[in-house]
Every structure is written in C-alpha cells, then in structure tokens.
PDB file of C-alpha atoms in Angstrom:
ATOM      1  CA  UNK A   1      33.270  -5.580   0.357  1.00  0.00           C
ATOM      2  CA  UNK A   2      30.511  -3.537  -1.099  1.00  0.00           C
ATOM      3  CA  UNK A   3      28.237  -1.383   1.060  1.00  0.00           C
ATOM      4  CA  UNK A   4      24.496  -1.366   0.523  1.00  0.00           C
ATOM      5  CA  UNK A   5      22.280   1.382   1.908  1.00  0.00           C
ATOM      6  CA  UNK A   6      18.901  -0.196   1.156  1.00  0.00           C
ATOM      7  CA  UNK A   7      17.322   0.795   4.444  1.00  0.00           C
ATOM      8  CA  UNK A   8      17.666   4.245   5.945  1.00  0.00           C
ATOM      9  CA  UNK A   9      20.792   4.536   8.073  1.00  0.00           C
ATOM     10  CA  UNK A  10      21.561   0.804   7.892  1.00  0.00           C
ATOM     11  CA  UNK A  11      24.780  -0.507   6.403  1.00  0.00           C
ATOM     12  CA  UNK A  12      24.940  -4.096   5.190  1.00  0.00           C
ATOM     13  CA  UNK A  13      28.136  -5.810   4.170  1.00  0.00           C
ATOM     14  CA  UNK A  14      27.534  -8.571   1.664  1.00  0.00           C
ATOM     15  CA  UNK A  15      29.012 -11.915   2.559  1.00  0.00           C
ATOM     16  CA  UNK A  16      29.152 -11.376   6.315  1.00  0.00           C
ATOM     17  CA  UNK A  17      26.383 -12.139   8.755  1.00  0.00           C
ATOM     18  CA  UNK A  18      26.108 -10.140  11.974  1.00  0.00           C
ATOM     19  CA  UNK A  19      26.719 -11.970  15.225  1.00  0.00           C
ATOM     20  CA  UNK A  20      23.630 -13.111  17.085  1.00  0.00           C
ATOM     21  CA  UNK A  21      24.093 -10.664  19.981  1.00  0.00           C
ATOM     22  CA  UNK A  22      24.471  -7.604  17.740  1.00  0.00           C
ATOM     23  CA  UNK A  23      21.774  -8.239  15.151  1.00  0.00           C
ATOM     24  CA  UNK A  24      20.084  -5.091  13.968  1.00  0.00           C
ATOM     25  CA  UNK A  25      16.309  -5.002  13.560  1.00  0.00           C
ATOM     26  CA  UNK A  26      15.299  -4.419   9.959  1.00  0.00           C
ATOM     27  CA  UNK A  27      12.374  -2.435   8.674  1.00  0.00           C
ATOM     28  CA  UNK A  28       9.105  -4.242   8.020  1.00  0.00           C
ATOM     29  CA  UNK A  29       8.178  -4.582   4.377  1.00  0.00           C
ATOM     30  CA  UNK A  30       5.168  -2.668   3.043  1.00  0.00           C
ATOM     31  CA  UNK A  31       2.692  -0.489   4.890  1.00  0.00           C
ATOM     32  CA  UNK A  32       4.809   2.689   4.978  1.00  0.00           C
ATOM     33  CA  UNK A  33       1.898   4.913   4.016  1.00  0.00           C
ATOM     34  CA  UNK A  34      -0.324   3.340   6.671  1.00  0.00           C
ATOM     35  CA  UNK A  35       2.432   3.820   9.268  1.00  0.00           C
ATOM     36  CA  UNK A  36       2.856   7.455   8.200  1.00  0.00           C
ATOM     37  CA  UNK A  37      -0.895   8.138   8.440  1.00  0.00           C
ATOM     38  CA  UNK A  38      -1.080   6.481  11.861  1.00  0.00           C
ATOM     39  CA  UNK A  39       1.938   8.519  13.060  1.00  0.00           C
ATOM     40  CA  UNK A  40       0.347  11.774  11.823  1.00  0.00           C
ATOM     41  CA  UNK A  41      -2.944  11.025  13.551  1.00  0.00           C
ATOM     42  CA  UNK A  42      -1.230   9.955  16.778  1.00  0.00           C
ATOM     43  CA  UNK A  43       1.080  12.971  16.903  1.00  0.00           C
ATOM     44  CA  UNK A  44      -1.670  15.444  16.037  1.00  0.00           C
ATOM     45  CA  UNK A  45      -4.090  13.974  18.574  1.00  0.00           C
ATOM     46  CA  UNK A  46      -1.444  14.056  21.299  1.00  0.00           C
ATOM     47  CA  UNK A  47      -0.652  17.679  20.377  1.00  0.00           C
ATOM     48  CA  UNK A  48      -4.285  18.725  20.604  1.00  0.00           C
ATOM     49  CA  UNK A  49      -4.711  17.100  24.009  1.00  0.00           C
ATOM     50  CA  UNK A  50      -1.525  18.616  25.456  1.00  0.00           C
ATOM     51  CA  UNK A  51      -2.272  22.020  23.887  1.00  0.00           C
ATOM     52  CA  UNK A  52      -5.769  21.934  25.376  1.00  0.00           C
ATOM     53  CA  UNK A  53      -4.383  21.082  28.808  1.00  0.00           C
ATOM     54  CA  UNK A  54      -1.772  23.851  28.620  1.00  0.00           C
ATOM     55  CA  UNK A  55      -4.047  26.469  27.091  1.00  0.00           C
ATOM     56  CA  UNK A  56      -7.173  25.855  29.075  1.00  0.00           C
ATOM     57  CA  UNK A  57     -10.294  27.718  28.158  1.00  0.00           C
ATOM     58  CA  UNK A  58     -12.590  30.358  29.534  1.00  0.00           C
ATOM     59  CA  UNK A  59     -15.006  29.824  26.696  1.00  0.00           C
ATOM     60  CA  UNK A  60     -18.699  29.597  27.610  1.00  0.00           C
ATOM     61  CA  UNK A  61     -19.136  26.541  25.377  1.00  0.00           C
ATOM     62  CA  UNK A  62     -16.991  23.913  23.714  1.00  0.00           C
ATOM     63  CA  UNK A  63     -17.600  25.320  20.222  1.00  0.00           C
ATOM     64  CA  UNK A  64     -16.084  28.712  21.007  1.00  0.00           C
ATOM     65  CA  UNK A  65     -12.935  27.434  22.713  1.00  0.00           C
ATOM     66  CA  UNK A  66      -9.397  27.132  21.379  1.00  0.00           C
ATOM     67  CA  UNK A  67      -9.511  23.348  21.731  1.00  0.00           C
ATOM     68  CA  UNK A  68     -12.460  23.181  19.320  1.00  0.00           C
ATOM     69  CA  UNK A  69     -10.499  25.187  16.748  1.00  0.00           C
ATOM     70  CA  UNK A  70      -7.696  22.644  16.998  1.00  0.00           C
ATOM     71  CA  UNK A  71     -10.149  19.772  16.600  1.00  0.00           C
ATOM     72  CA  UNK A  72     -11.538  21.418  13.471  1.00  0.00           C
ATOM     73  CA  UNK A  73      -8.006  21.665  12.119  1.00  0.00           C
ATOM     74  CA  UNK A  74      -7.908  17.858  11.974  1.00  0.00           C
ATOM     75  CA  UNK A  75      -9.790  18.219   8.691  1.00  0.00           C
ATOM     76  CA  UNK A  76      -6.933  20.348   7.409  1.00  0.00           C
ATOM     77  CA  UNK A  77      -4.608  17.432   8.178  1.00  0.00           C
ATOM     78  CA  UNK A  78      -6.220  15.553   5.276  1.00  0.00           C
ATOM     79  CA  UNK A  79      -4.912  18.243   2.902  1.00  0.00           C
ATOM     80  CA  UNK A  80      -1.602  18.820   4.674  1.00  0.00           C
ATOM     81  CA  UNK A  81      -0.569  15.158   4.995  1.00  0.00           C
ATOM     82  CA  UNK A  82       0.587  14.760   1.361  1.00  0.00           C
ATOM     83  CA  UNK A  83       2.866  17.789   1.765  1.00  0.00           C
ATOM     84  CA  UNK A  84       4.152  16.395   5.055  1.00  0.00           C
ATOM     85  CA  UNK A  85       4.853  13.110   3.284  1.00  0.00           C
ATOM     86  CA  UNK A  86       7.142  14.901   0.823  1.00  0.00           C
ATOM     87  CA  UNK A  87       8.855  16.890   3.582  1.00  0.00           C
ATOM     88  CA  UNK A  88       9.371  13.793   5.714  1.00  0.00           C
ATOM     89  CA  UNK A  89      10.820  11.852   2.755  1.00  0.00           C
ATOM     90  CA  UNK A  90      13.322  14.633   2.030  1.00  0.00           C
ATOM     91  CA  UNK A  91      14.250  14.856   5.715  1.00  0.00           C
ATOM     92  CA  UNK A  92      14.635  11.066   5.865  1.00  0.00           C
ATOM     93  CA  UNK A  93      17.085  11.204   2.963  1.00  0.00           C
ATOM     94  CA  UNK A  94      19.042  14.029   4.618  1.00  0.00           C
ATOM     95  CA  UNK A  95      19.263  12.117   7.904  1.00  0.00           C
ATOM     96  CA  UNK A  96      20.292   8.970   6.044  1.00  0.00           C
ATOM     97  CA  UNK A  97      23.080  10.850   4.280  1.00  0.00           C
ATOM     98  CA  UNK A  98      24.213  12.298   7.613  1.00  0.00           C
ATOM     99  CA  UNK A  99      24.174   8.721   9.011  1.00  0.00           C
ATOM    100  CA  UNK A 100      21.863   9.568  11.905  1.00  0.00           C
ATOM    101  CA  UNK A 101      20.610   6.344  13.557  1.00  0.00           C
ATOM    102  CA  UNK A 102      17.099   5.405  12.510  1.00  0.00           C
ATOM    103  CA  UNK A 103      15.232   5.935  15.792  1.00  0.00           C
ATOM    104  CA  UNK A 104      16.773   9.364  16.347  1.00  0.00           C
ATOM    105  CA  UNK A 105      16.022  10.386  12.782  1.00  0.00           C
ATOM    106  CA  UNK A 106      12.360   9.334  12.951  1.00  0.00           C
ATOM    107  CA  UNK A 107      11.753  11.220  16.193  1.00  0.00           C
ATOM    108  CA  UNK A 108      13.690  14.251  14.885  1.00  0.00           C
ATOM    109  CA  UNK A 109      11.632  14.307  11.692  1.00  0.00           C
ATOM    110  CA  UNK A 110       8.475  14.331  13.812  1.00  0.00           C
ATOM    111  CA  UNK A 111       9.803  17.221  15.904  1.00  0.00           C
ATOM    112  CA  UNK A 112      10.713  19.200  12.777  1.00  0.00           C
ATOM    113  CA  UNK A 113       7.251  18.634  11.325  1.00  0.00           C
ATOM    114  CA  UNK A 114       5.716  19.672  14.671  1.00  0.00           C
ATOM    115  CA  UNK A 115       7.848  22.827  14.563  1.00  0.00           C
ATOM    116  CA  UNK A 116       5.969  23.871  11.429  1.00  0.00           C
ATOM    117  CA  UNK A 117       3.230  25.089  13.765  1.00  0.00           C
ATOM    118  CA  UNK A 118       5.600  27.929  14.720  1.00  0.00           C
ATOM    119  CA  UNK A 119       5.816  29.279  11.145  1.00  0.00           C
ATOM    120  CA  UNK A 120       2.826  31.659  11.533  1.00  0.00           C
ATOM    121  CA  UNK A 121       4.348  33.033  14.760  1.00  0.00           C
ATOM    122  CA  UNK A 122       7.689  33.751  13.108  1.00  0.00           C
ATOM    123  CA  UNK A 123       6.128  35.323  10.021  1.00  0.00           C
ATOM    124  CA  UNK A 124       3.700  37.592  11.879  1.00  0.00           C
ATOM    125  CA  UNK A 125       4.061  40.470  14.268  1.00  0.00           C
ATOM    126  CA  UNK A 126       2.347  38.652  17.136  1.00  0.00           C
ATOM    127  CA  UNK A 127       4.480  37.301  19.991  1.00  0.00           C
ATOM    128  CA  UNK A 128       5.455  33.649  19.816  1.00  0.00           C
ATOM    129  CA  UNK A 129       2.900  31.340  21.409  1.00  0.00           C
ATOM    130  CA  UNK A 130       5.119  29.030  23.448  1.00  0.00           C
ATOM    131  CA  UNK A 131       2.245  26.710  24.253  1.00  0.00           C
ATOM    132  CA  UNK A 132       2.724  25.369  20.741  1.00  0.00           C
ATOM    133  CA  UNK A 133       5.589  23.363  22.205  1.00  0.00           C
ATOM    134  CA  UNK A 134       2.825  20.784  22.553  1.00  0.00           C
ATOM    135  CA  UNK A 135       3.135  20.275  18.796  1.00  0.00           C
ATOM    136  CA  UNK A 136       6.847  19.546  19.188  1.00  0.00           C
ATOM    137  CA  UNK A 137       5.948  16.878  21.749  1.00  0.00           C
ATOM    138  CA  UNK A 138       3.257  15.561  19.436  1.00  0.00           C
ATOM    139  CA  UNK A 139       5.776  15.419  16.596  1.00  0.00           C
ATOM    140  CA  UNK A 140       8.165  13.435  18.788  1.00  0.00           C
ATOM    141  CA  UNK A 141       5.364  11.008  19.702  1.00  0.00           C
ATOM    142  CA  UNK A 142       4.397  10.738  16.027  1.00  0.00           C
ATOM    143  CA  UNK A 143       8.011  10.022  15.046  1.00  0.00           C
ATOM    144  CA  UNK A 144       8.288   7.367  17.727  1.00  0.00           C
ATOM    145  CA  UNK A 145       4.991   5.866  16.568  1.00  0.00           C
ATOM    146  CA  UNK A 146       6.304   5.649  13.008  1.00  0.00           C
ATOM    147  CA  UNK A 147       9.561   4.057  14.196  1.00  0.00           C
ATOM    148  CA  UNK A 148       7.646   1.544  16.314  1.00  0.00           C
ATOM    149  CA  UNK A 149       5.186   0.663  13.549  1.00  0.00           C
ATOM    150  CA  UNK A 150       8.096  -0.031  11.187  1.00  0.00           C
ATOM    151  CA  UNK A 151       9.580  -2.551  13.659  1.00  0.00           C
ATOM    152  CA  UNK A 152      12.276  -0.435  15.378  1.00  0.00           C
ATOM    153  CA  UNK A 153      14.704  -0.561  12.423  1.00  0.00           C
ATOM    154  CA  UNK A 154      18.310   0.149  13.324  1.00  0.00           C
ATOM    155  CA  UNK A 155      17.986  -1.036  16.925  1.00  0.00           C
ATOM    156  CA  UNK A 156      19.826  -4.070  18.214  1.00  0.00           C
ATOM    157  CA  UNK A 157      17.460  -7.029  18.320  1.00  0.00           C
ATOM    158  CA  UNK A 158      18.138  -7.711  21.989  1.00  0.00           C
ATOM    159  CA  UNK A 159      16.800  -4.249  22.911  1.00  0.00           C
ATOM    160  CA  UNK A 160      13.657  -4.385  20.737  1.00  0.00           C
ATOM    161  CA  UNK A 161      11.810  -6.647  23.183  1.00  0.00           C
ATOM    162  CA  UNK A 162      12.693  -4.361  26.115  1.00  0.00           C
ATOM    163  CA  UNK A 163      11.479  -1.206  24.347  1.00  0.00           C
ATOM    164  CA  UNK A 164       8.310  -2.927  23.149  1.00  0.00           C
ATOM    165  CA  UNK A 165       7.590  -4.200  26.676  1.00  0.00           C
ATOM    166  CA  UNK A 166       8.023  -0.659  28.028  1.00  0.00           C
ATOM    167  CA  UNK A 167       5.643   0.646  25.382  1.00  0.00           C
ATOM    168  CA  UNK A 168       3.037  -1.977  26.243  1.00  0.00           C
ATOM    169  CA  UNK A 169       3.294  -1.182  29.965  1.00  0.00           C
ATOM    170  CA  UNK A 170       2.880   2.526  29.244  1.00  0.00           C
ATOM    171  CA  UNK A 171      -0.114   1.824  27.025  1.00  0.00           C
ATOM    172  CA  UNK A 172      -1.665  -0.438  29.667  1.00  0.00           C
ATOM    173  CA  UNK A 173      -1.248   2.162  32.445  1.00  0.00           C
ATOM    174  CA  UNK A 174      -2.437   5.135  30.379  1.00  0.00           C
ATOM    175  CA  UNK A 175      -5.178   3.460  28.366  1.00  0.00           C
TER     176      UNK A 175
END
C-alpha cells in the first residue's frame, strides 16, 4: 500500500475505505485564503477585547487609551498578514511532518503567531507585559476558527456534529 499525505496530517491508504464509524473529516476545497483572513480578524479582535478588559484604562478619552492604540494596530494587520501567511504555512508543514493531528496543529499555529506579540518585550529592556497573554488566547481562537472554517479536517465524522453544535450554542449565548 502506498501512503498519500495530500492533506495536512491525514494519511490515506489507497484501495481501502475507512469504516463508517471511524471516517475522518476531510478539508473543504478552496477558500483557504478567505479562511486565513477570517481567522486573523477573529483572533486579533478577540485579543483586543481581552487585552482591553485586562488592561483597563485611566485615559480621559477613548483616543488616548491603550485600547485605541490596539484598534489602530488593526491597520498594521493588513501589512503583517502576508508575512503571517508565510509563517503559518511553514509551521503547518512542520506540524504535518511531526504528525501532529490537524486540530491541535491549527490551534498551536495560532498560539505561536499570537506569541509574536512578545517579541518586543524579549528584545527590549522593559519588563515583560504579561497582559499580552490575551494575544495567545486570541491566537488560539484564530486557530480554532481556521480549523472550523476548513471543516474540522482530521476529526472523526461522528464528533464533527457534536463540536459544531457546541460552537453554535456558544455563539448563540455570547452573541
């Protein structure tokens, strides 16, 4: 039998069909760039909200607060996203070679990209701003969003409906 690694972290054996109870969800065709953009926007927005809640502000107006500076940095995301696309592709290949399951790899890639917000703290003489953990959480949410928008690839089909139902309930209660 010959192995095929067409999808990240998924092994297909030609000539054998998986049993019905253990079918693995496959990735949706097309729309990867749209899914990536949506994951970046979702993760970054979540990070800004959590960072604003953790940081708070004593600013006299919205335009002088830390939250406003993070909102302005959304425009920088337009220039950073192509670089993040390259980094995420390289990380996806590394995780695929290490045979990390797809859902774990997508969330981990988001966390690693969120950890890039710590680079200025490590390179400077200022103390580390631990409230930037919000960007790690945002990265995890962005990675999950990407995994969900691609159709939960790598997950057993019988669990996809359960996870999607949980997501819809969470969305209904929060939104």
